[in-house]
mmCIF file of C-alpha atoms and ligand atoms in Angstrom:
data_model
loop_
_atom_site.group_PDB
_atom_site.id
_atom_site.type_symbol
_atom_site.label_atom_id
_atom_site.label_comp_id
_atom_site.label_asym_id
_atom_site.label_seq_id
_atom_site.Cartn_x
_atom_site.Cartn_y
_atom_site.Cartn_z
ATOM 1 C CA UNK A 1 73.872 146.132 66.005
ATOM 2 C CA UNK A 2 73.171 142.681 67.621
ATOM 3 C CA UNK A 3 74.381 140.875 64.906
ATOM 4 C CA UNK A 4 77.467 143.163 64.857
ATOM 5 C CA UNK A 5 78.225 142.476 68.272
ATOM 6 C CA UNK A 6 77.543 138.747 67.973
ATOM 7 C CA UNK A 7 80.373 138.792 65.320
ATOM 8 C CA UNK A 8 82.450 140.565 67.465
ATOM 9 C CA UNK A 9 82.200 138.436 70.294
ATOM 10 C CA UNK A 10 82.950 135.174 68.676
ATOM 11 C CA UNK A 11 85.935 136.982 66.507
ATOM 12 C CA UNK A 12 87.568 137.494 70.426
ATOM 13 C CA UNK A 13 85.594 134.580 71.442
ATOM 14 C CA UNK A 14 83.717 135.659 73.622
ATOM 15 C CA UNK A 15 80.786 133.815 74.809
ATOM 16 C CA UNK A 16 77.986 136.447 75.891
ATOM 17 C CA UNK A 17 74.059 136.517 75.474
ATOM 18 C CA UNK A 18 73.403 139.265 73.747
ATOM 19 C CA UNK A 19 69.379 140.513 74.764
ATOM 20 C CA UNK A 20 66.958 143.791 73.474
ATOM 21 C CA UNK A 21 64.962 145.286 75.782
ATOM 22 C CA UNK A 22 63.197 149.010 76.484
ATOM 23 C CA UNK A 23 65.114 150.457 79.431
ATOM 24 C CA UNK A 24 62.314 152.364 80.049
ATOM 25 C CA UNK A 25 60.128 149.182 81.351
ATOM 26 C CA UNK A 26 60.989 146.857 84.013
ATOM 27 C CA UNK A 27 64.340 144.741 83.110
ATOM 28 C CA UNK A 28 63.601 141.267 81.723
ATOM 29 C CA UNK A 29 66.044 139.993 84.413
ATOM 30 C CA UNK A 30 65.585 138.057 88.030
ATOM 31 C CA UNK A 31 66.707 140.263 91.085
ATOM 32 C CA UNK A 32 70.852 140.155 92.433
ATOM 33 C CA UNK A 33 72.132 138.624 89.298
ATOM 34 C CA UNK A 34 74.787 140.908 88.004
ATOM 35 C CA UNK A 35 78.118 142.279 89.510
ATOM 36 C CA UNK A 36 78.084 145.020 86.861
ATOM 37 C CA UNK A 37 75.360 146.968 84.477
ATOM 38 C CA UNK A 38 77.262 149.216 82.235
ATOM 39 C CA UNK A 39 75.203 151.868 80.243
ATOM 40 C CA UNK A 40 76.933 153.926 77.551
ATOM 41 C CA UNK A 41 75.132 157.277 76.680
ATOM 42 C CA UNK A 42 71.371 156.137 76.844
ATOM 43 C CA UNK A 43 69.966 157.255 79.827
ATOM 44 C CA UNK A 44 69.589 160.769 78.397
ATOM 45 C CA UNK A 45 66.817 159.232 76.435
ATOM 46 C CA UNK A 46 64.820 158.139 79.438
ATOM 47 C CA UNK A 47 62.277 160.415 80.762
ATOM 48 C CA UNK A 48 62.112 158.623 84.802
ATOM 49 C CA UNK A 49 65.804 157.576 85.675
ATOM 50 C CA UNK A 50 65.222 157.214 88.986
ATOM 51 C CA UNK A 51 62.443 154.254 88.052
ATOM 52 C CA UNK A 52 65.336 153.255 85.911
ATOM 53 C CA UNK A 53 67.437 153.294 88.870
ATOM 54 C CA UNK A 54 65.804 151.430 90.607
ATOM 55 C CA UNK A 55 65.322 148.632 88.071
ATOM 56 C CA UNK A 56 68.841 148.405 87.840
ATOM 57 C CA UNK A 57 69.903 148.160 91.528
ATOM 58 C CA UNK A 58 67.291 145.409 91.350
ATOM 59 C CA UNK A 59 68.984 143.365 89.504
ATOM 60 C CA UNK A 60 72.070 144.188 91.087
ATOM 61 C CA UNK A 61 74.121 141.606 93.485
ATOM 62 C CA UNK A 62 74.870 143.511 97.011
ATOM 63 C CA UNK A 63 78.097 146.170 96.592
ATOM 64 C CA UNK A 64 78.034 145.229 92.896
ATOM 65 C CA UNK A 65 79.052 148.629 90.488
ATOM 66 C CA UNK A 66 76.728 150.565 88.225
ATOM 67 C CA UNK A 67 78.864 152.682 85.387
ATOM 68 C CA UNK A 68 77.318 154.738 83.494
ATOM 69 C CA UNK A 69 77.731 157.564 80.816
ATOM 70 C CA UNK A 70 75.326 160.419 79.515
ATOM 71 C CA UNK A 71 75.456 163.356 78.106
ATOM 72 C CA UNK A 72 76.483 165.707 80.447
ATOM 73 C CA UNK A 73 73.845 168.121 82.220
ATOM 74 C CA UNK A 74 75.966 171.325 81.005
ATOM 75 C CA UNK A 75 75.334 169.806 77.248
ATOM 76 C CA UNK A 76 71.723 168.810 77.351
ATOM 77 C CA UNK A 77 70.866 172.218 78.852
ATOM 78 C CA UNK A 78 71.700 173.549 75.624
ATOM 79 C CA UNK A 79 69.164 171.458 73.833
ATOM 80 C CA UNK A 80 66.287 173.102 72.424
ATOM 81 C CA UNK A 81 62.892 172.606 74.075
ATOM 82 C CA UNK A 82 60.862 170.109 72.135
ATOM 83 C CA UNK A 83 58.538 171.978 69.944
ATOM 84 C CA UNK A 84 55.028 171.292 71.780
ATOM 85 C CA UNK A 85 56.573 172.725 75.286
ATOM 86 C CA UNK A 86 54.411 175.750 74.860
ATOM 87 C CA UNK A 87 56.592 178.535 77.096
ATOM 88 C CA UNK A 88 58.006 181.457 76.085
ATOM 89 C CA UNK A 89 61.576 180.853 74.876
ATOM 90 C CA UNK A 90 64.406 183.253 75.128
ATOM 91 C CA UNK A 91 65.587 184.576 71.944
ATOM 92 C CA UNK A 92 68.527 183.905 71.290
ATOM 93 C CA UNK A 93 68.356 180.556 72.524
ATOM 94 C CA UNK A 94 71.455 180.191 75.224
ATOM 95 C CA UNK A 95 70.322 176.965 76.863
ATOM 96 C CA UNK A 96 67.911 176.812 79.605
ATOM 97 C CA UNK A 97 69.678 174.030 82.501
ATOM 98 C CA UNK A 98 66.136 174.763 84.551
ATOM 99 C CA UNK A 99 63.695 174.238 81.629
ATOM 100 C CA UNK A 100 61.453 171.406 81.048
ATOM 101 C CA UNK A 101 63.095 168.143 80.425
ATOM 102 C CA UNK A 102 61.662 167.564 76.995
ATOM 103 C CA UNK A 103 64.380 168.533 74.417
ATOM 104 C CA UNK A 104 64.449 167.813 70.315
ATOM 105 C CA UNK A 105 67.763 168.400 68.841
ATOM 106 C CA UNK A 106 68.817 168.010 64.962
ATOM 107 C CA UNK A 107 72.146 165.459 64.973
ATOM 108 C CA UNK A 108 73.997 164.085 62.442
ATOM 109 C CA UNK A 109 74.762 160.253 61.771
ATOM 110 C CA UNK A 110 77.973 160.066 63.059
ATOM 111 C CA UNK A 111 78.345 156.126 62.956
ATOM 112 C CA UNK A 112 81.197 154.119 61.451
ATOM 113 C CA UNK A 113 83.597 157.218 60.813
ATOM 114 C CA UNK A 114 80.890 158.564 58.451
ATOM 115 C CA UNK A 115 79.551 162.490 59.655
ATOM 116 C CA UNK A 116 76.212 162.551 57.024
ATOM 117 C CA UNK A 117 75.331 165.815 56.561
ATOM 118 C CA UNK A 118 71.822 165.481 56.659
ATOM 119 C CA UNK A 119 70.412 165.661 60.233
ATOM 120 C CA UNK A 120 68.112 163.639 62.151
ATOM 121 C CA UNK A 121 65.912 164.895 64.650
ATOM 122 C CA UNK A 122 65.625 162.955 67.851
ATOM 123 C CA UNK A 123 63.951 163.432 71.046
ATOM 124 C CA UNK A 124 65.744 163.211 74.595
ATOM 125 C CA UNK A 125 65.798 164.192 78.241
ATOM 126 C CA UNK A 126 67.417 167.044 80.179
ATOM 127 C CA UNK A 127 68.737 165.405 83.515
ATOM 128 C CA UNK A 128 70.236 168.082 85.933
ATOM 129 C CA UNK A 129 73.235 166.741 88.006
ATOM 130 C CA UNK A 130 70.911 166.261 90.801
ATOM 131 C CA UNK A 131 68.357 164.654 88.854
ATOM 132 C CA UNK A 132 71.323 162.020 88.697
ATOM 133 C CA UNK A 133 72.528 162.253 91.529
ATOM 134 C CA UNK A 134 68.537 161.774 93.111
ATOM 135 C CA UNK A 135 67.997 158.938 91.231
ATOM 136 C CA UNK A 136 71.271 156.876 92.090
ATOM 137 C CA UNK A 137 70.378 157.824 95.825
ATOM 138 C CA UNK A 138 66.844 156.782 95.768
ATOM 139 C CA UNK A 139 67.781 153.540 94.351
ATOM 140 C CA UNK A 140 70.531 152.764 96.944
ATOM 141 C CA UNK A 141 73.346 153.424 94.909
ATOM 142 C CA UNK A 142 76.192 155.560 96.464
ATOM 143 C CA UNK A 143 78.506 157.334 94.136
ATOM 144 C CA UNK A 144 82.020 156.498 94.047
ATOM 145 C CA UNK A 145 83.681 158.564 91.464
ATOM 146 C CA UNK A 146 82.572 160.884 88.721
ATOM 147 C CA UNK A 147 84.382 162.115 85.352
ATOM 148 C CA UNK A 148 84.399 164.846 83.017
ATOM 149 C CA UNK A 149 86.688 164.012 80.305
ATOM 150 C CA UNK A 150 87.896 167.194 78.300
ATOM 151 C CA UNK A 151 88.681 166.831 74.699
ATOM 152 C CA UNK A 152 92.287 166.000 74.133
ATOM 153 C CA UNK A 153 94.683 167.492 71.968
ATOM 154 C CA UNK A 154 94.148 164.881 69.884
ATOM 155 C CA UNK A 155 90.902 165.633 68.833
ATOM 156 C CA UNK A 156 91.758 169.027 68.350
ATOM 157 C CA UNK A 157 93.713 168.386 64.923
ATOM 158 C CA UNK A 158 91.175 165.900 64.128
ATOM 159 C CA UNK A 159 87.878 168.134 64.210
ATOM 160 C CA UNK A 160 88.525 171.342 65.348
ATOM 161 C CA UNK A 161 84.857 172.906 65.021
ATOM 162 C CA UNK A 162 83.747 170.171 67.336
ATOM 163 C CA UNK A 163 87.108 170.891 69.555
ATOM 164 C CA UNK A 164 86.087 174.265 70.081
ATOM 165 C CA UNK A 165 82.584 173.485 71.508
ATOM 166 C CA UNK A 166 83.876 170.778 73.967
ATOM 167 C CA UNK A 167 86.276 172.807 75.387
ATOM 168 C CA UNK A 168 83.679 175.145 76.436
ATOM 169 C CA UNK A 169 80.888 173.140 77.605
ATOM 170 C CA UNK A 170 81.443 168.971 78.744
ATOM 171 C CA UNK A 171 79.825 167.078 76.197
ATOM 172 C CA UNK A 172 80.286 163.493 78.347
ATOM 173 C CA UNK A 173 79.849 162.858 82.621
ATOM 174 C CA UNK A 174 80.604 159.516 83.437
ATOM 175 C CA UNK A 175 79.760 157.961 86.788
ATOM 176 C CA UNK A 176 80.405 155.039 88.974
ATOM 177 C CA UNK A 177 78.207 153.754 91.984
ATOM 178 C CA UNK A 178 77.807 150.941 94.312
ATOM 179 C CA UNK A 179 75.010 149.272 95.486
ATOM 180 C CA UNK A 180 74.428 149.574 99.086
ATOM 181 C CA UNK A 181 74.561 146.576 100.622
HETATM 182 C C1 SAM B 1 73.917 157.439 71.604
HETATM 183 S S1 SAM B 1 73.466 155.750 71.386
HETATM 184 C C2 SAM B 1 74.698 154.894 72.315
HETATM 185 C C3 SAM B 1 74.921 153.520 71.794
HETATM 186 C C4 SAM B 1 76.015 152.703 72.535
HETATM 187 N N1 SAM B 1 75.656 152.517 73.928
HETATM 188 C C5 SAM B 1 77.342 153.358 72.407
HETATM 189 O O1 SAM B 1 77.905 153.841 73.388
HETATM 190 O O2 SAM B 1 77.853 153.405 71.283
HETATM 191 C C6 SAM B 1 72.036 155.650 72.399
HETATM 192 C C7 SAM B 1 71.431 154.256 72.438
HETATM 193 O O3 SAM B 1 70.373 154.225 73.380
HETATM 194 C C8 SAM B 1 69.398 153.336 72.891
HETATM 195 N N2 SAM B 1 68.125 153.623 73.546
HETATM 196 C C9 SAM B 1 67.419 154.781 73.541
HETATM 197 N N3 SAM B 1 66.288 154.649 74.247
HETATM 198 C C10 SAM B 1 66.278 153.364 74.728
HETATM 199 C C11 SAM B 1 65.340 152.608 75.503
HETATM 200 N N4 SAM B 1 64.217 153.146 75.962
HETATM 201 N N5 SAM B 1 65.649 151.316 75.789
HETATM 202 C C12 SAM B 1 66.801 150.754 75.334
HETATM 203 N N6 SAM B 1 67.713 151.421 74.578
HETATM 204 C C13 SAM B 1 67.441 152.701 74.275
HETATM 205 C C14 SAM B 1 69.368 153.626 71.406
HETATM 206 O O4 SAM B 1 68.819 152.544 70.694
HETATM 207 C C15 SAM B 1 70.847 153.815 71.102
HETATM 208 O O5 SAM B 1 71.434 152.584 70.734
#
């Protein structure tokens, strides 16, 4: 992916530094250096956001904008508990928003305009809306607007299985916040 987005950048030439690191563990970064951090559906996979809130507003110039994306609350919820949460689960599984964090789900590879058809199973982390909302608060970081985006029309004639289940429940929330100065 690096060396994707390496080739990208110079193709639009672009001159960026392009850097791994676990999100989970303290950012490899000195303190009030950036005017934006931008994360795009990862912080479902990140069992303590608010430690991962406050790593970012760290880093983080004064009234500088985190925007993020995740999977939205309403989706996750829907997850099945991981397989060693040893409670009682309701049958048939309708989503639990309230249950323990821990959730395994079975997704297919949908990279590069390619759906595989074999699954993969992955491990993530139920947030609740206020479990976001806590953790940009105890980190400083006011929110200035939030999103849902519905599915458009669009997508509708493109997949309409998938169509059908967004329309229902939001599969994306997408906020913006400041850091407090
Ligand atoms: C659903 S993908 C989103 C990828 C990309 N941001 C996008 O929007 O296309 C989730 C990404 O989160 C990354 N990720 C998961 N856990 C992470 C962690 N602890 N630290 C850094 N990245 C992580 C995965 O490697 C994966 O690239």
């Amino acid at each position: 992916m690096i060396s994707l987005a390496h080739e990208r950048a110079s193709r639009r030439g672009v001159e960026a530094d392009f850097r791994v690191a676990d999100i989970r563990e303290p950012l490899p970064f000195e303190d009030a250096q950036f005017d934006i951090v931008f994360t795009a559906t990862a912080l479902h996979y990140v069992d303590d956001i608010a430690a991962f809130m406050k790593e970012a507003a760290c880093v983080m110039k004064p009234g500088a904008r985190l925007v993020a994306s995740v999977l939205h609350p309403m989706s996750t919820a829907q997850f099945p508990l991981a397989e060693s949460e040893q409670v009682e689960v309701p049958d048939p599984w309708e989503g639990w928003y309230f249950g323990s964090p821990l959730r395994s789900i079975e997704t297919p590879w949908l990279g590069f305009g390619a759906v595989s058809t074999e699954g993969r199973r992955i491990f993530c982390h139920h947030h609740t809306l206020c479990d976001y909302f806590s953790a940009l608060k105890s980190a400083s970081l006011s929110i200035t607007d939030m999103l849902e985006p519905a599915p458009s029309a669009e997508f509708a004639l493109k997949n309409a299985s998938r169509y059908d289940q967004a329309i229902r429940v939001p599969v994306f929330l997408i906020f913006k916040a400041e850091k407090i100065t």
